[in-house]
PDB file of C-alpha atoms and ligand atoms in Angstrom:
ATOM      1  CA  MET A   4      26.761   6.023 -22.295  1.00 48.00           C
ATOM      2  CA  GLU A   5      23.608   5.101 -20.124  1.00 55.00           C
ATOM      3  CA  SER A   6      21.156   7.762 -19.651  1.00 69.00           C
ATOM      4  CA  ASN A   7      20.563   8.739 -16.335  1.00 87.00           C
ATOM      5  CA  ILE A   8      16.915   9.371 -16.173  1.00 96.00           C
ATOM      6  CA  LEU A   9      15.072   6.715 -13.883  1.00 98.00           C
ATOM      7  CA  ARG A  10      12.331   5.258 -15.434  1.00 98.00           C
ATOM      8  CA  LEU A  11       9.753   4.459 -13.671  1.00 98.00           C
ATOM      9  CA  ALA A  12       6.866   1.732 -14.596  1.00 98.00           C
ATOM     10  CA  ILE A  13       3.497   1.982 -13.417  1.00 97.00           C
ATOM     11  CA  GLN A  14      -0.152   0.623 -14.060  1.00 97.00           C
ATOM     12  CA  LYS A  15      -1.559   2.274 -16.988  1.00 95.00           C
ATOM     13  CA  LYS A  16      -5.205   1.654 -15.858  1.00 94.00           C
ATOM     14  CA  GLY A  17      -6.446   0.177 -12.810  1.00 96.00           C
ATOM     15  CA  ARG A  18      -6.607   0.365  -9.118  1.00 96.00           C
ATOM     16  CA  LEU A  19      -2.883   1.464  -8.753  1.00 97.00           C
ATOM     17  CA  ALA A  20      -2.610   4.079 -11.795  1.00 95.00           C
ATOM     18  CA  ASP A  21      -4.484   7.183  -9.993  1.00 95.00           C
ATOM     19  CA  LYS A  22      -2.609   6.456  -6.861  1.00 96.00           C
ATOM     20  CA  SER A  23       0.695   6.024  -8.151  1.00 96.00           C
ATOM     21  CA  LEU A  24       0.602   9.028  -9.602  1.00 95.00           C
ATOM     22  CA  GLU A  25      -1.143  10.939  -6.746  1.00 94.00           C
ATOM     23  CA  LEU A  26       1.964   9.906  -4.549  1.00 95.00           C
ATOM     24  CA  LEU A  27       4.677  11.339  -7.023  1.00 96.00           C
ATOM     25  CA  ASN A  28       2.089  14.473  -7.372  1.00 95.00           C
ATOM     26  CA  ALA A  29       2.512  14.887  -3.237  1.00 93.00           C
ATOM     27  CA  ALA A  30       6.187  14.168  -3.574  1.00 94.00           C
ATOM     28  CA  GLY A  31       6.380  17.231  -5.872  1.00 95.00           C
ATOM     29  CA  ILE A  32       7.299  15.425  -8.921  1.00 96.00           C
ATOM     30  CA  ARG A  33       5.179  17.178 -11.710  1.00 94.00           C
ATOM     31  CA  ILE A  34       3.896  14.971 -14.574  1.00 90.00           C
ATOM     32  CA  ASP A  35       2.521  17.489 -17.148  1.00 82.00           C
ATOM     33  CA  ASN A  36      -0.149  17.261 -20.139  1.00 69.00           C
ATOM     34  CA  TYR A  37      -0.637  13.401 -19.063  1.00 68.00           C
ATOM     35  CA  SER A  38      -2.782  11.809 -21.892  1.00 70.00           C
ATOM     36  CA  GLN A  39      -2.090   8.112 -23.117  1.00 68.00           C
ATOM     37  CA  GLN A  40       1.423   8.421 -23.946  1.00 78.00           C
ATOM     38  CA  LEU A  41       3.012   5.255 -23.186  1.00 91.00           C
ATOM     39  CA  LEU A  42       6.339   7.376 -21.726  1.00 93.00           C
ATOM     40  CA  ILE A  43       6.070  10.479 -20.101  1.00 94.00           C
ATOM     41  CA  LYS A  44       9.287  12.719 -18.560  1.00 94.00           C
ATOM     42  CA  ALA A  45       8.714  14.145 -15.731  1.00 95.00           C
ATOM     43  CA  GLN A  46       8.579  18.447 -15.666  1.00 94.00           C
ATOM     44  CA  ASN A  47      11.366  18.645 -12.821  1.00 95.00           C
ATOM     45  CA  PHE A  48      12.803  15.697 -11.919  1.00 96.00           C
ATOM     46  CA  ASP A  49      14.963  13.260 -13.607  1.00 97.00           C
ATOM     47  CA  LEU A  50      12.290  10.238 -13.965  1.00 97.00           C
ATOM     48  CA  GLU A  51      10.377   9.275 -17.100  1.00 96.00           C
ATOM     49  CA  LEU A  52       7.214   6.842 -16.374  1.00 96.00           C
ATOM     50  CA  LEU A  53       6.279   4.172 -18.561  1.00 96.00           C
ATOM     51  CA  PHE A  54       2.454   3.424 -18.147  1.00 95.00           C
ATOM     52  CA  ILE A  55       2.074  -0.574 -18.760  1.00 96.00           C
ATOM     53  CA  ARG A  56      -0.117  -3.559 -17.411  1.00 97.00           C
ATOM     54  CA  ASP A  57       0.698  -4.262 -13.963  1.00 97.00           C
ATOM     55  CA  ASP A  58       1.715  -7.890 -14.689  1.00 97.00           C
ATOM     56  CA  ASP A  59       4.246  -6.642 -17.123  1.00 98.00           C
ATOM     57  CA  ILE A  60       5.990  -4.428 -14.374  1.00 98.00           C
ATOM     58  CA  PRO A  61       8.013  -7.027 -12.686  1.00 98.00           C
ATOM     59  CA  GLU A  62       9.702  -8.529 -15.997  1.00 98.00           C
ATOM     60  CA  TYR A  63      10.157  -4.929 -17.289  1.00 98.00           C
ATOM     61  CA  VAL A  64      11.841  -3.960 -13.826  1.00 98.00           C
ATOM     62  CA  GLN A  65      14.009  -7.300 -13.627  1.00 98.00           C
ATOM     63  CA  ASP A  66      15.042  -6.738 -17.479  1.00 98.00           C
ATOM     64  CA  GLY A  67      15.875  -3.195 -17.109  1.00 97.00           C
ATOM     65  CA  VAL A  68      13.934  -2.124 -19.378  1.00 97.00           C
ATOM     66  CA  ALA A  69      12.254   0.118 -16.205  1.00 98.00           C
ATOM     67  CA  ASP A  70      14.406   0.476 -13.417  1.00 98.00           C
ATOM     68  CA  ILE A  71      11.491   0.816 -10.629  1.00 98.00           C
ATOM     69  CA  GLY A  72       8.310   0.012 -10.518  1.00 98.00           C
ATOM     70  CA  ILE A  73       5.126   0.253  -8.564  1.00 98.00           C
ATOM     71  CA  VAL A  74       3.204  -2.967  -8.214  1.00 98.00           C
ATOM     72  CA  GLY A  75       1.093  -4.981  -5.850  1.00 98.00           C
ATOM     73  CA  GLU A  76       3.023  -7.655  -3.823  1.00 98.00           C
ATOM     74  CA  ASN A  77       1.009 -10.249  -4.924  1.00 98.00           C
ATOM     75  CA  VAL A  78       1.469  -9.689  -8.827  1.00 98.00           C
ATOM     76  CA  ILE A  79       5.641  -9.811  -7.803  1.00 98.00           C
ATOM     77  CA  TYR A  80       5.021 -12.945  -6.067  1.00 97.00           C
ATOM     78  CA  GLU A  81       3.361 -14.553  -8.684  1.00 98.00           C
ATOM     79  CA  SER A  82       5.588 -13.622 -11.321  1.00 98.00           C
ATOM     80  CA  GLY A  83       8.619 -15.153  -9.782  1.00 97.00           C
ATOM     81  CA  LYS A  84      11.146 -12.333 -11.109  1.00 98.00           C
ATOM     82  CA  LYS A  85      13.662 -11.005  -8.991  1.00 97.00           C
ATOM     83  CA  LEU A  86      13.434  -7.704  -7.471  1.00 97.00           C
ATOM     84  CA  ASP A  87      14.211  -5.463  -4.854  1.00 98.00           C
ATOM     85  CA  ILE A  88      11.279  -4.294  -2.926  1.00 98.00           C
ATOM     86  CA  VAL A  89      12.653  -1.038  -1.869  1.00 98.00           C
ATOM     87  CA  GLU A  90       9.137   0.324   0.288  1.00 97.00           C
ATOM     88  CA  LYS A  91       5.615  -0.539   1.438  1.00 97.00           C
ATOM     89  CA  LEU A  92       3.249   2.020  -0.360  1.00 96.00           C
ATOM     90  CA  GLY A  93       0.533   1.894   2.279  1.00 94.00           C
ATOM     91  CA  PHE A  94      -2.105   1.603  -0.728  1.00 96.00           C
ATOM     92  CA  GLY A  95      -3.662  -0.967  -2.883  1.00 95.00           C
ATOM     93  CA  LYS A  96      -4.500  -3.122   0.214  1.00 94.00           C
ATOM     94  CA  CYS A  97      -5.937  -6.660  -0.346  1.00 94.00           C
ATOM     95  CA  ARG A  98      -5.262  -9.868   0.933  1.00 96.00           C
ATOM     96  CA  MET A  99      -5.119 -13.239  -0.929  1.00 97.00           C
ATOM     97  CA  SER A 100      -7.366 -15.783   0.796  1.00 98.00           C
ATOM     98  CA  LEU A 101      -9.156 -19.534   0.205  1.00 98.00           C
ATOM     99  CA  ALA A 102     -12.632 -19.861  -0.017  1.00 97.00           C
ATOM    100  CA  ILE A 103     -15.231 -22.490  -0.296  1.00 97.00           C
ATOM    101  CA  PRO A 104     -19.039 -22.817  -0.593  1.00 97.00           C
ATOM    102  CA  LYS A 105     -20.501 -21.620   2.360  1.00 95.00           C
ATOM    103  CA  PHE A 106     -22.338 -24.762   3.409  1.00 94.00           C
ATOM    104  CA  SER A 107     -19.453 -26.386   3.152  1.00 93.00           C
ATOM    105  CA  THR A 108     -17.629 -27.614   6.535  1.00 93.00           C
ATOM    106  CA  PHE A 109     -13.990 -26.513   6.911  1.00 93.00           C
ATOM    107  CA  ASN A 110     -11.258 -27.302  10.071  1.00 94.00           C
ATOM    108  CA  SER A 111      -8.244 -26.527   8.221  1.00 95.00           C
ATOM    109  CA  VAL A 112      -6.513 -26.377   5.047  1.00 95.00           C
ATOM    110  CA  LYS A 113      -5.674 -30.208   5.224  1.00 96.00           C
ATOM    111  CA  ASP A 114      -9.451 -30.165   3.992  1.00 96.00           C
ATOM    112  CA  LEU A 115      -8.719 -29.477   0.687  1.00 97.00           C
ATOM    113  CA  ASP A 116      -6.315 -32.644   0.249  1.00 97.00           C
ATOM    114  CA  GLY A 117      -7.527 -34.190  -3.157  1.00 97.00           C
ATOM    115  CA  LYS A 118      -9.651 -31.123  -4.079  1.00 97.00           C
ATOM    116  CA  ASN A 119     -10.402 -29.119  -6.979  1.00 97.00           C
ATOM    117  CA  ILE A 120      -9.023 -25.287  -6.562  1.00 98.00           C
ATOM    118  CA  ALA A 121      -9.543 -22.567  -9.022  1.00 98.00           C
ATOM    119  CA  THR A 122      -7.144 -19.508  -9.252  1.00 98.00           C
ATOM    120  CA  THR A 123      -5.526 -16.677 -11.305  1.00 97.00           C
ATOM    121  CA  TYR A 124      -2.415 -17.244  -8.729  1.00 98.00           C
ATOM    122  CA  PRO A 125      -1.505 -21.199  -9.335  1.00 98.00           C
ATOM    123  CA  LYS A 126       2.352 -20.107  -8.080  1.00 98.00           C
ATOM    124  CA  ILE A 127       1.609 -18.428  -5.184  1.00 98.00           C
ATOM    125  CA  LEU A 128      -0.912 -21.093  -4.010  1.00 98.00           C
ATOM    126  CA  LYS A 129       1.106 -24.543  -5.283  1.00 98.00           C
ATOM    127  CA  LYS A 130       3.787 -22.832  -2.813  1.00 97.00           C
ATOM    128  CA  TYR A 131       1.497 -22.385  -0.019  1.00 98.00           C
ATOM    129  CA  LEU A 132      -0.112 -25.946  -0.379  1.00 98.00           C
ATOM    130  CA  LEU A 133       3.440 -27.281  -0.284  1.00 98.00           C
ATOM    131  CA  GLU A 134       4.269 -25.230   3.060  1.00 97.00           C
ATOM    132  CA  LYS A 135       1.160 -26.993   4.416  1.00 97.00           C
ATOM    133  CA  SER A 136       1.556 -30.511   2.889  1.00 97.00           C
ATOM    134  CA  VAL A 137      -1.710 -30.436   1.348  1.00 97.00           C
ATOM    135  CA  ASN A 138      -2.167 -32.074  -2.089  1.00 97.00           C
ATOM    136  CA  ALA A 139      -4.681 -30.495  -3.827  1.00 97.00           C
ATOM    137  CA  ASN A 140      -5.093 -29.877  -7.742  1.00 97.00           C
ATOM    138  CA  VAL A 141      -4.658 -26.288  -8.843  1.00 98.00           C
ATOM    139  CA  HIS A 142      -6.481 -24.896 -11.733  1.00 97.00           C
ATOM    140  CA  TYR A 143      -5.930 -21.758 -13.634  1.00 97.00           C
ATOM    141  CA  ILE A 144      -8.632 -19.535 -14.784  1.00 96.00           C
ATOM    142  CA  SER A 145      -8.059 -16.404 -16.306  1.00 94.00           C
ATOM    143  CA  GLY A 146     -10.910 -14.512 -14.430  1.00 90.00           C
ATOM    144  CA  SER A 147     -14.241 -14.788 -12.849  1.00 92.00           C
ATOM    145  CA  VAL A 148     -12.433 -17.167 -10.380  1.00 96.00           C
ATOM    146  CA  GLU A 149     -15.521 -16.893  -7.979  1.00 95.00           C
ATOM    147  CA  ILE A 150     -18.031 -18.608  -9.991  1.00 95.00           C
ATOM    148  CA  THR A 151     -16.175 -21.869 -10.404  1.00 95.00           C
ATOM    149  CA  PRO A 152     -17.723 -23.743  -7.476  1.00 94.00           C
ATOM    150  CA  ASN A 153     -21.474 -23.128  -8.728  1.00 93.00           C
ATOM    151  CA  ILE A 154     -20.802 -24.797 -11.727  1.00 93.00           C
ATOM    152  CA  ASN A 155     -19.089 -27.360 -10.032  1.00 91.00           C
ATOM    153  CA  LEU A 156     -15.550 -26.736 -11.695  1.00 93.00           C
ATOM    154  CA  ALA A 157     -14.009 -26.175  -8.529  1.00 96.00           C
ATOM    155  CA  ASP A 158     -14.586 -27.090  -4.958  1.00 97.00           C
ATOM    156  CA  ALA A 159     -12.786 -24.096  -3.528  1.00 97.00           C
ATOM    157  CA  ILE A 160     -11.128 -21.012  -4.753  1.00 98.00           C
ATOM    158  CA  PHE A 161      -7.668 -18.871  -3.841  1.00 98.00           C
ATOM    159  CA  ASP A 162      -8.559 -15.114  -4.768  1.00 97.00           C
ATOM    160  CA  ILE A 163      -7.906 -11.482  -3.608  1.00 95.00           C
ATOM    161  CA  VAL A 164     -10.501 -10.458  -1.180  1.00 92.00           C
ATOM    162  CA  SER A 165     -11.176  -6.903   0.048  1.00 82.00           C
ATOM    163  CA  THR A 166     -14.731  -6.300   1.499  1.00 84.00           C
ATOM    164  CA  GLY A 167     -15.838 -10.241   0.829  1.00 87.00           C
ATOM    165  CA  SER A 168     -19.028  -9.114  -0.759  1.00 91.00           C
ATOM    166  CA  THR A 169     -17.930 -10.716  -4.013  1.00 91.00           C
ATOM    167  CA  LEU A 170     -17.491 -14.058  -2.309  1.00 94.00           C
ATOM    168  CA  LYS A 171     -20.672 -13.757  -0.394  1.00 95.00           C
ATOM    169  CA  SER A 172     -22.642 -12.839  -3.328  1.00 95.00           C
ATOM    170  CA  ASN A 173     -21.295 -15.918  -4.936  1.00 95.00           C
ATOM    171  CA  GLY A 174     -22.174 -18.114  -1.761  1.00 96.00           C
ATOM    172  CA  LEU A 175     -18.719 -18.293  -0.789  1.00 97.00           C
ATOM    173  CA  LYS A 176     -17.123 -18.253   2.423  1.00 96.00           C
ATOM    174  CA  GLU A 177     -13.557 -16.809   3.366  1.00 96.00           C
ATOM    175  CA  VAL A 178     -11.626 -19.724   5.343  1.00 96.00           C
ATOM    176  CA  GLU A 179      -7.834 -18.851   5.235  1.00 96.00           C
ATOM    177  CA  THR A 180      -5.835 -15.885   4.305  1.00 97.00           C
ATOM    178  CA  VAL A 181      -2.787 -16.731   2.698  1.00 97.00           C
ATOM    179  CA  LEU A 182      -0.951 -13.666   1.993  1.00 96.00           C
ATOM    180  CA  GLU A 183      -1.381 -10.081   2.743  1.00 97.00           C
ATOM    181  CA  SER A 184      -0.804  -7.568  -0.033  1.00 97.00           C
ATOM    182  CA  GLU A 185      -0.355  -3.801  -0.880  1.00 97.00           C
ATOM    183  CA  ALA A 186       1.587  -1.658  -3.495  1.00 98.00           C
ATOM    184  CA  VAL A 187       5.235  -1.425  -3.254  1.00 98.00           C
ATOM    185  CA  LEU A 188       8.296   0.169  -4.898  1.00 98.00           C
ATOM    186  CA  VAL A 189      10.272  -2.157  -6.313  1.00 98.00           C
ATOM    187  CA  ALA A 190      13.704  -1.635  -8.140  1.00 98.00           C
ATOM    188  CA  ASN A 191      16.130  -3.528 -10.372  1.00 98.00           C
ATOM    189  CA  LYS A 192      18.632  -5.443  -8.687  1.00 98.00           C
ATOM    190  CA  ASN A 193      21.609  -3.763 -10.546  1.00 97.00           C
ATOM    191  CA  LEU A 194      20.926  -0.191 -10.547  1.00 97.00           C
ATOM    192  CA  SER A 195      24.142   2.492 -11.607  1.00 97.00           C
ATOM    193  CA  ASP A 196      25.127   4.859  -8.480  1.00 97.00           C
ATOM    194  CA  GLU A 197      23.459   7.804 -10.567  1.00 97.00           C
ATOM    195  CA  LYS A 198      20.090   5.934 -10.530  1.00 97.00           C
ATOM    196  CA  LYS A 199      20.393   4.625  -6.791  1.00 97.00           C
ATOM    197  CA  GLU A 200      21.145   8.601  -5.795  1.00 97.00           C
ATOM    198  CA  LEU A 201      17.598   9.466  -8.062  1.00 97.00           C
ATOM    199  CA  LEU A 202      15.793   6.765  -6.138  1.00 98.00           C
ATOM    200  CA  GLU A 203      17.158   7.561  -2.865  1.00 97.00           C
ATOM    201  CA  GLN A 204      15.728  11.216  -3.537  1.00 97.00           C
ATOM    202  CA  ILE A 205      12.059   9.851  -4.757  1.00 97.00           C
ATOM    203  CA  LEU A 206      12.360   7.677  -1.688  1.00 97.00           C
ATOM    204  CA  PHE A 207      13.042  10.759   0.620  1.00 97.00           C
ATOM    205  CA  ARG A 208      10.338  12.575  -0.931  1.00 96.00           C
ATOM    206  CA  THR A 209       7.409   9.675  -0.603  1.00 95.00           C
ATOM    207  CA  ARG A 210       8.319   9.028   3.103  1.00 95.00           C
ATOM    208  CA  ALA A 211       8.163  12.520   3.978  1.00 94.00           C
ATOM    209  CA  VAL A 212       4.710  12.297   2.075  1.00 94.00           C
ATOM    210  CA  ASN A 213       3.405   8.930   3.945  1.00 91.00           C
ATOM    211  CA  LYS A 214       4.494   9.888   7.292  1.00 91.00           C
ATOM    212  CA  ALA A 215       2.792  13.102   7.193  1.00 92.00           C
ATOM    213  CA  LYS A 216      -0.571  11.123   6.004  1.00 89.00           C
ATOM    214  CA  ASN A 217      -0.786   8.877   9.237  1.00 88.00           C
ATOM    215  CA  ASN A 218      -0.133  12.148  11.438  1.00 93.00           C
ATOM    216  CA  LYS A 219      -1.990  15.383  12.314  1.00 94.00           C
ATOM    217  CA  TYR A 220      -0.988  18.705  13.303  1.00 95.00           C
ATOM    218  CA  ILE A 221      -3.151  19.563  16.700  1.00 95.00           C
ATOM    219  CA  LEU A 222      -3.656  22.553  18.438  1.00 96.00           C
ATOM    220  CA  LEU A 223      -5.504  23.061  21.679  1.00 97.00           C
ATOM    221  CA  ASN A 224      -6.204  25.251  24.290  1.00 97.00           C
ATOM    222  CA  ALA A 225      -5.677  24.479  28.387  1.00 97.00           C
ATOM    223  CA  PRO A 226      -5.421  26.215  31.580  1.00 97.00           C
ATOM    224  CA  ASN A 227      -1.879  26.509  32.896  1.00 97.00           C
ATOM    225  CA  GLU A 228      -2.446  24.167  35.818  1.00 97.00           C
ATOM    226  CA  ALA A 229      -3.690  21.475  33.010  1.00 96.00           C
ATOM    227  CA  LEU A 230      -0.002  21.732  31.127  1.00 95.00           C
ATOM    228  CA  PRO A 231       1.861  18.892  32.745  1.00 94.00           C
ATOM    229  CA  LYS A 232      -0.894  16.504  32.196  1.00 94.00           C
ATOM    230  CA  ILE A 233      -1.645  17.464  28.737  1.00 94.00           C
ATOM    231  CA  THR A 234       2.092  17.708  27.354  1.00 92.00           C
ATOM    232  CA  ASP A 235       2.410  14.035  28.920  1.00 91.00           C
ATOM    233  CA  LEU A 236      -0.085  12.815  26.799  1.00 90.00           C
ATOM    234  CA  LEU A 237       1.447  14.602  23.725  1.00 90.00           C
ATOM    235  CA  PRO A 238       4.799  13.727  22.684  1.00 76.00           C
ATOM    236  CA  GLY A 239       5.025  15.163  19.555  1.00 72.00           C
ATOM    237  CA  VAL A 240       8.154  15.033  16.852  1.00 72.00           C
ATOM    238  CA  LYS A 241      10.428  16.313  19.747  1.00 78.00           C
ATOM    239  CA  SER A 242       8.257  17.958  22.136  1.00 83.00           C
ATOM    240  CA  PRO A 243       5.004  20.037  21.955  1.00 92.00           C
ATOM    241  CA  THR A 244       5.044  23.747  21.545  1.00 94.00           C
ATOM    242  CA  VAL A 245       3.450  25.663  24.275  1.00 95.00           C
ATOM    243  CA  MET A 246       2.485  29.311  23.784  1.00 96.00           C
ATOM    244  CA  PRO A 247       0.764  31.733  26.441  1.00 96.00           C
ATOM    245  CA  LEU A 248      -2.771  32.820  25.119  1.00 96.00           C
ATOM    246  CA  ALA A 249      -3.471  36.760  25.466  1.00 96.00           C
ATOM    247  CA  MET A 250      -5.973  35.274  28.209  1.00 94.00           C
ATOM    248  CA  ASP A 251      -3.983  34.995  31.508  1.00 96.00           C
ATOM    249  CA  GLY A 252      -3.676  32.007  32.887  1.00 96.00           C
ATOM    250  CA  TRP A 253      -4.150  29.884  29.593  1.00 97.00           C
ATOM    251  CA  SER A 254      -1.625  28.445  27.209  1.00 97.00           C
ATOM    252  CA  SER A 255      -2.169  27.302  23.503  1.00 97.00           C
ATOM    253  CA  VAL A 256      -0.459  23.524  22.898  1.00 96.00           C
ATOM    254  CA  HIS A 257       0.798  22.548  19.499  1.00 95.00           C
ATOM    255  CA  THR A 258       1.934  19.283  18.551  1.00 95.00           C
ATOM    256  CA  VAL A 259       1.682  16.277  16.042  1.00 93.00           C
ATOM    257  CA  ILE A 260       0.289  13.088  16.713  1.00 93.00           C
ATOM    258  CA  GLY A 261      -0.357   9.716  15.117  1.00 92.00           C
ATOM    259  CA  GLU A 262      -4.332  10.055  13.683  1.00 89.00           C
ATOM    260  CA  ASP A 263      -5.217   6.785  15.707  1.00 88.00           C
ATOM    261  CA  ASP A 264      -3.272   7.764  19.039  1.00 91.00           C
ATOM    262  CA  PHE A 265      -5.600  11.111  18.552  1.00 91.00           C
ATOM    263  CA  TRP A 266      -8.810   9.145  18.774  1.00 91.00           C
ATOM    264  CA  ASN A 267      -7.495   7.404  21.452  1.00 91.00           C
ATOM    265  CA  LYS A 268      -6.277  10.175  23.595  1.00 92.00           C
ATOM    266  CA  ILE A 269      -9.282  12.915  22.730  1.00 91.00           C
ATOM    267  CA  GLU A 270     -11.243  11.866  25.717  1.00 93.00           C
ATOM    268  CA  THR A 271      -8.043  11.908  28.338  1.00 94.00           C
ATOM    269  CA  LEU A 272      -7.233  15.140  26.765  1.00 94.00           C
ATOM    270  CA  LYS A 273     -10.673  16.756  27.435  1.00 95.00           C
ATOM    271  CA  ASN A 274     -10.987  15.689  31.024  1.00 95.00           C
ATOM    272  CA  ALA A 275      -7.445  17.093  31.479  1.00 95.00           C
ATOM    273  CA  GLY A 276      -9.070  20.300  30.429  1.00 95.00           C
ATOM    274  CA  ALA A 277      -8.235  20.699  26.953  1.00 96.00           C
ATOM    275  CA  GLU A 278     -10.621  23.118  24.804  1.00 96.00           C
ATOM    276  CA  GLY A 279     -10.994  24.254  21.375  1.00 96.00           C
ATOM    277  CA  ILE A 280      -9.481  21.467  19.802  1.00 95.00           C
ATOM    278  CA  LEU A 281      -8.327  21.804  16.119  1.00 96.00           C
ATOM    279  CA  VAL A 282      -6.910  19.047  13.936  1.00 94.00           C
ATOM    280  CA  LEU A 283      -5.100  19.997  10.902  1.00 96.00           C
ATOM    281  CA  PRO A 284      -3.570  17.706   8.176  1.00 95.00           C
ATOM    282  CA  ILE A 285       0.005  18.023   7.485  1.00 95.00           C
ATOM    283  CA  GLU A 286       1.700  17.640   3.971  1.00 93.00           C
ATOM    284  CA  LYS A 287       5.087  16.522   4.798  1.00 93.00           C
ATOM    285  CA  ILE A 288       7.116  15.464   7.760  1.00 92.00           C
ATOM    286  CA  ILE A 289      10.954  15.470   7.786  1.00 90.00           C
ATOM    287  CA  ALA A 290      12.185  14.097  10.736  1.00 77.00           C
TER     288      ALA A 290
HETATM  289  P1  LIG B   1      -4.186  -4.512 -15.427  1.00 58.26           P
HETATM  290  O1  LIG B   1      -4.848  -4.171 -16.767  1.00 58.26           O
HETATM  291  O2  LIG B   1      -2.894  -3.289 -15.367  1.00 58.26           O
HETATM  292  O3  LIG B   1      -3.490  -5.918 -15.618  1.00 58.26           O
HETATM  293  P2  LIG B   1      -5.767  -5.763 -13.429  1.00 58.26           P
HETATM  294  O4  LIG B   1      -7.199  -5.681 -13.929  1.00 58.26           O
HETATM  295  O5  LIG B   1      -4.722  -7.054 -13.191  1.00 58.26           O
HETATM  296  O6  LIG B   1      -5.045  -4.219 -14.561  1.00 58.26           O
HETATM  297  P3  LIG B   1      -6.618  -4.248 -10.861  1.00 58.26           P
HETATM  298  O7  LIG B   1      -7.755  -4.750 -10.663  1.00 58.26           O
HETATM  299  O8  LIG B   1      -6.293  -2.743 -11.785  1.00 58.26           O
HETATM  300  O9  LIG B   1      -5.607  -5.280 -11.573  1.00 58.26           O
HETATM  301  O10 LIG B   1      -6.042  -4.483  -9.423  1.00 58.26           O
HETATM  302  C1  LIG B   1      -4.172  -3.934  -9.266  1.00 58.26           C
HETATM  303  C2  LIG B   1      -3.655  -4.660  -8.179  1.00 58.26           C
HETATM  304  O11 LIG B   1      -4.347  -3.482  -6.970  1.00 58.26           O
HETATM  305  C3  LIG B   1      -3.827  -5.973  -7.700  1.00 58.26           C
HETATM  306  O12 LIG B   1      -2.910  -6.849  -8.563  1.00 58.26           O
HETATM  307  C4  LIG B   1      -3.876  -6.214  -5.979  1.00 58.26           C
HETATM  308  O13 LIG B   1      -2.186  -5.868  -5.935  1.00 58.26           O
HETATM  309  C5  LIG B   1      -4.265  -4.625  -5.723  1.00 58.26           C
HETATM  310  N1  LIG B   1      -5.828  -4.440  -5.135  1.00 58.26           N
HETATM  311  C6  LIG B   1      -6.384  -3.905  -4.204  1.00 58.26           C
HETATM  312  N2  LIG B   1      -7.360  -4.436  -4.093  1.00 58.26           N
HETATM  313  C7  LIG B   1      -8.028  -4.956  -4.630  1.00 58.26           C
HETATM  314  C8  LIG B   1      -9.165  -5.542  -5.138  1.00 58.26           C
HETATM  315  N3  LIG B   1     -10.205  -5.634  -4.266  1.00 58.26           N
HETATM  316  N4  LIG B   1      -9.167  -6.345  -6.101  1.00 58.26           N
HETATM  317  C9  LIG B   1      -8.064  -6.413  -6.915  1.00 58.26           C
HETATM  318  N5  LIG B   1      -7.030  -6.314  -6.773  1.00 58.26           N
HETATM  319  C10 LIG B   1      -6.762  -5.417  -5.520  1.00 58.26           C
HETATM  320 ZN1  LIG B   2      -3.382  -7.123 -14.309  1.00 58.26          ZN
END
């Protein structure tokens, strides 16, 4: 009989490793005595973790060695493996771009016709060039792609960019974004019903955590005559809570608001009469 433990592959070491464990932890899934073991069972959930290199995750999940995985979209597309992308996780964000020496001219990707482009991601690049009908030579390089134009090995590169400082220090400029990527939860296409159910439970929890992350709980005091205007500004999950203060004619307003929304509305709230505004983090939201 097939076992009913869901096996999750995550990156052993690297940019996604800590964030993946943090997400599980925030979702209440306890992974104790994490050491250098390859496979660990969660303490309080039918889940086991398989720690591997991120490049191996798509294949492991496609082949069913792992049931689900956490990996960057860039790695999935480059692998060409067939997986279900179940959920974007909001971390490990980066973009993949074309870059050229800073004094070269660039009007469009068409300028790369006949040129040499170095990359660690030939599959994604070739697909893009094909879509744009650009006929360039793609050279696979396993690392330090950004130095290839300086040693005349390439006219352009295609690589991951986060701040652009690596490009700059190598005398390159970013000229075209090809792909935006973030960490995603992926699943094998043929999960049993029992495993699908476990996956749903994990998703329910991680969604509650991620939703909470983008929202704040805010409390403020306001004179009663300002309440209509203030409650109008603050929709909340359903509607704000309004409670009388001990001081006559004043109330306290509690609500949930998106962090960006809060910064946009703060001045208007103050002008409407809000005082003593407190902003608190939220752990989970089950809407
Ligand atoms: P492994 O040893 O597991 O193969 P790696 O060196 O290939 O690790 P990392 O550098 O840890 O990979 O990056 C893992 C993922 O993090 C990338 O595939 C990408 O999705 C994402 N990422 C986010 N920002 C960046 C960045 N600035 N540079 C590289 N990857 C980034
Ligand atoms: Zn890797």
